[in-house]
Each structure stands twice: as C-alpha cells, then as structure tokens.
C-alpha cells in the first residue's frame, strides 16, 4: 500500500519545465530577448495544454553575466566600493524586472511558476541549475548563429544539449523576427 501511495504522489508532482531567459541585446532591460520570448511563448502554446495547466510548473532562470569591473561603461579608476555594491544591486533589480514580464504572462495563462537569477557564465550556470533543480525538460531559445559565429562564440543551446542529463528543447527564432546580425537578440 505504501508503494501505491508513493505512485499517486509522483503522479501529482507537476511537470517542471525550465526556461532560460535573457535580456534583449538590442533594447536591454527589462526587455526579453527575441529568442527567450519565442521559447517561452512556444512552450505555453504548444507544450502546456489549457485543460491541465496546474499540472505544470515553469522554472524561469535568468543568468546575469558579470562585467569585468562591474561598472559597465564607467571608468573603474574613480569607483568606490559603494559604487560596486550599487551597480550590482541595480543589475539584480533590472533582472527582476525582466523576470516580472514572464511571471505576469504565467499568471495570465494560469501556469504556476518560479523564477530566480544566477550570476556567472550562462552555459555553465544553466547546467548547474539543471543539476540542482532537476526539471523534467529544459527549453532554450536559439539565435540562429552562422557556423563561423558558432565556432568563435559557441552557443548556449549546443552546450546544454551536450552537458545536461535531461531532454533539451531548442526553439529557433522565427526568421521574420531576426535582426540583421543574428548575434543581436
């Protein structure tokens, strides 16, 4: 009887879908990137049935890449320790505004969600979070880089496909929404 109770509890556990979201390189915070928006929208429209949205949980992960000196374009020669703290806090707030966009969409669609921010190298942090959180599926957007760009830059989606132990769904950006330079997003 204990085994059947455990089976019932496992069936009630939500299907956890992690979506890695990023800011727009064209518009900056709080605007999401084209590929993040499309991956999120595709997941809501195609993967999560309207009739059982409570059976799913979206896990929204945003990775902030630290600037070398933490001050973006400011001259760090004249920065104080407080300047560094203030900039880091402002960056975190900008990330929260980005996540708020996605949380609002989840609330409108009546899909439970959790969101959080990590700091570091995007590829590695996504893989670490997958290991830590154990989602059932990872969804990432793709910018559609050329083979030369992929060779020099590498892609987050390719790295995740190779290094996580769960299914990874890569959502390609619609060609009509792509900017002239595919590295822009």
Short mmCIF file of C-alpha atoms in Angstrom, two decimals:
data_model
loop_
_atom_site.label_atom_id
_atom_site.label_comp_id
_atom_site.label_asym_id
_atom_site.label_seq_id
_atom_site.Cartn_x
_atom_site.Cartn_y
_atom_site.Cartn_z
CA UNK A 1 0.00 0.00 0.00
CA UNK A 2 2.89 2.36 0.70
CA UNK A 3 4.15 1.82 -2.85
CA UNK A 4 0.82 2.79 -4.42
CA UNK A 5 0.63 5.94 -2.26
CA UNK A 6 4.09 6.94 -3.47
CA UNK A 7 2.99 6.36 -7.07
CA UNK A 8 -0.06 8.60 -6.57
CA UNK A 9 2.15 11.34 -5.09
CA UNK A 10 4.55 11.08 -8.04
CA UNK A 11 1.66 11.44 -10.46
CA UNK A 12 0.59 14.63 -8.69
CA UNK A 13 4.02 16.22 -8.90
CA UNK A 14 3.98 18.93 -11.56
CA UNK A 15 5.90 18.56 -14.77
CA UNK A 16 8.75 21.02 -14.30
CA UNK A 17 9.90 22.87 -17.41
CA UNK A 18 12.92 25.12 -17.02
CA UNK A 19 13.20 28.00 -19.46
CA UNK A 20 16.40 30.01 -19.65
CA UNK A 21 15.52 33.64 -20.33
CA UNK A 22 17.78 36.56 -21.24
CA UNK A 23 17.57 40.29 -21.78
CA UNK A 24 17.45 41.83 -25.22
CA UNK A 25 20.85 42.80 -26.56
CA UNK A 26 19.11 45.45 -28.66
CA UNK A 27 16.82 47.05 -26.07
CA UNK A 28 18.41 46.00 -22.77
CA UNK A 29 16.49 45.53 -19.53
CA UNK A 30 13.63 44.91 -18.91
CA UNK A 31 13.02 43.70 -22.44
CA UNK A 32 13.42 39.97 -23.05
CA UNK A 33 15.48 38.70 -25.95
CA UNK A 34 13.66 37.62 -29.10
CA UNK A 35 14.72 34.00 -28.67
CA UNK A 36 13.72 33.92 -24.96
CA UNK A 37 10.30 35.38 -25.72
CA UNK A 38 9.68 32.94 -28.53
CA UNK A 39 10.86 29.94 -26.48
CA UNK A 40 8.56 30.99 -23.63
CA UNK A 41 5.56 31.64 -25.90
CA UNK A 42 6.10 28.38 -27.80
CA UNK A 43 6.23 26.45 -24.53
CA UNK A 44 2.96 27.97 -23.32
CA UNK A 45 1.18 27.48 -26.64
CA UNK A 46 2.45 24.06 -27.71
CA UNK A 47 3.60 22.13 -24.63
CA UNK A 48 1.18 23.02 -21.86
CA UNK A 49 -2.46 22.08 -22.55
CA UNK A 50 -5.05 24.63 -21.42
CA UNK A 51 -7.07 21.95 -19.66
CA UNK A 52 -4.36 20.93 -17.19
CA UNK A 53 -2.05 23.90 -16.71
CA UNK A 54 -1.97 23.32 -12.96
CA UNK A 55 -0.12 20.06 -13.68
CA UNK A 56 2.89 22.03 -14.94
CA UNK A 57 5.37 24.39 -13.37
CA UNK A 58 7.58 26.76 -15.32
CA UNK A 59 11.00 27.40 -13.83
CA UNK A 60 12.29 30.70 -15.20
CA UNK A 61 16.04 31.12 -14.92
CA UNK A 62 17.90 34.30 -15.78
CA UNK A 63 21.69 34.36 -15.77
CA UNK A 64 23.43 37.69 -15.36
CA UNK A 65 26.94 37.83 -16.76
CA UNK A 66 29.14 39.97 -14.54
CA UNK A 67 31.01 42.81 -16.19
CA UNK A 68 34.79 42.58 -15.77
CA UNK A 69 34.91 45.53 -13.38
CA UNK A 70 31.21 45.56 -12.54
CA UNK A 71 30.67 49.09 -13.81
CA UNK A 72 29.74 48.58 -17.45
CA UNK A 73 30.97 51.69 -19.25
CA UNK A 74 32.02 53.67 -16.18
CA UNK A 75 35.68 54.29 -15.53
CA UNK A 76 36.54 52.00 -12.63
CA UNK A 77 39.54 54.11 -11.64
CA UNK A 78 37.20 56.52 -9.89
CA UNK A 79 34.86 53.89 -8.44
CA UNK A 80 34.46 53.33 -4.73
CA UNK A 81 33.48 50.10 -3.00
CA UNK A 82 29.96 51.50 -2.66
CA UNK A 83 29.80 52.12 -6.42
CA UNK A 84 30.42 48.41 -6.98
CA UNK A 85 27.70 47.43 -4.49
CA UNK A 86 25.21 49.89 -6.01
CA UNK A 87 25.85 48.68 -9.55
CA UNK A 88 25.45 45.04 -8.55
CA UNK A 89 22.16 45.82 -6.77
CA UNK A 90 20.85 47.81 -9.76
CA UNK A 91 21.73 44.96 -12.12
CA UNK A 92 19.84 42.48 -9.94
CA UNK A 93 16.80 44.78 -9.90
CA UNK A 94 16.92 45.01 -13.71
CA UNK A 95 16.98 41.21 -13.86
CA UNK A 96 13.95 41.03 -11.57
CA UNK A 97 12.08 43.40 -13.89
CA UNK A 98 12.86 41.07 -16.78
CA UNK A 99 11.57 38.05 -14.86
CA UNK A 100 8.46 40.00 -13.86
CA UNK A 101 7.48 40.15 -17.56
CA UNK A 102 7.50 36.35 -17.74
CA UNK A 103 5.81 35.88 -14.35
CA UNK A 104 2.98 38.18 -15.45
CA UNK A 105 2.50 36.05 -18.57
CA UNK A 106 2.45 32.90 -16.44
CA UNK A 107 -0.16 34.42 -14.13
CA UNK A 108 -2.34 35.41 -17.09
CA UNK A 109 -2.06 31.89 -18.51
CA UNK A 110 -2.67 30.37 -15.05
CA UNK A 111 0.56 28.38 -15.13
CA UNK A 112 2.41 28.05 -11.83
CA UNK A 113 5.98 29.32 -11.98
CA UNK A 114 9.11 30.00 -10.00
CA UNK A 115 11.90 32.31 -11.07
CA UNK A 116 15.36 33.22 -9.94
CA UNK A 117 18.59 34.88 -11.01
CA UNK A 118 22.08 33.43 -11.01
CA UNK A 119 25.31 35.17 -11.86
CA UNK A 120 28.11 33.73 -13.96
CA UNK A 121 28.82 32.20 -17.35
CA UNK A 122 25.47 31.45 -18.97
CA UNK A 123 26.27 27.97 -20.31
CA UNK A 124 27.77 26.69 -17.09
CA UNK A 125 25.16 28.24 -14.80
CA UNK A 126 22.26 26.74 -16.74
CA UNK A 127 23.85 23.30 -16.49
CA UNK A 128 24.48 23.75 -12.76
CA UNK A 129 20.89 24.80 -12.17
CA UNK A 130 19.55 21.83 -14.12
CA UNK A 131 21.57 19.53 -11.86
CA UNK A 132 20.41 21.37 -8.74
CA UNK A 133 16.69 21.73 -9.55
CA UNK A 134 16.06 18.53 -11.58
CA UNK A 135 13.49 19.81 -14.09
CA UNK A 136 11.84 17.36 -16.48
CA UNK A 137 12.71 19.45 -19.55
CA UNK A 138 14.98 22.38 -20.40
CA UNK A 139 13.79 24.86 -23.02
CA UNK A 140 16.23 27.32 -24.57
CA UNK A 141 15.95 29.73 -27.45
CA UNK A 142 18.32 29.78 -30.40
CA UNK A 143 19.58 32.91 -32.13
CA UNK A 144 20.43 31.12 -35.36
CA UNK A 145 24.12 31.95 -35.48
CA UNK A 146 26.15 31.14 -38.58
CA UNK A 147 28.67 28.30 -38.45
CA UNK A 148 31.52 30.81 -38.16
CA UNK A 149 29.82 32.64 -35.29
CA UNK A 150 29.13 29.32 -33.56
CA UNK A 151 32.78 28.36 -33.95
CA UNK A 152 34.05 31.53 -32.26
CA UNK A 153 31.23 32.29 -29.84
CA UNK A 154 29.71 28.87 -29.29
CA UNK A 155 26.05 28.55 -28.46
CA UNK A 156 24.27 28.10 -25.18
CA UNK A 157 21.82 25.64 -26.71
CA UNK A 158 24.55 23.37 -28.12
CA UNK A 159 26.38 23.39 -24.80
CA UNK A 160 23.21 22.50 -22.88
CA UNK A 161 22.30 19.68 -25.26
CA UNK A 162 25.76 18.17 -24.72
CA UNK A 163 26.07 18.68 -20.97
CA UNK A 164 22.71 18.18 -19.24
CA UNK A 165 21.14 14.83 -18.47
CA UNK A 166 17.56 15.76 -19.32
CA UNK A 167 15.77 16.43 -22.60
CA UNK A 168 16.55 19.84 -24.09
CA UNK A 169 14.16 21.56 -26.45
CA UNK A 170 15.74 24.25 -28.63
CA UNK A 171 13.29 26.76 -30.09
CA UNK A 172 14.57 28.51 -33.20
CA UNK A 173 13.88 32.18 -33.64
CA UNK A 174 11.39 32.94 -36.41
CA UNK A 175 13.29 34.25 -39.45
CA UNK A 176 10.99 37.25 -39.83
CA UNK A 177 11.84 38.35 -36.27
CA UNK A 178 15.60 38.03 -36.64
CA UNK A 179 17.65 41.22 -36.76
CA UNK A 180 20.25 41.73 -39.50
CA UNK A 181 23.00 40.43 -37.23
CA UNK A 182 21.93 37.08 -35.70
CA UNK A 183 24.13 37.70 -32.66
CA UNK A 184 21.72 40.52 -31.76
CA UNK A 185 18.77 39.25 -29.83
#
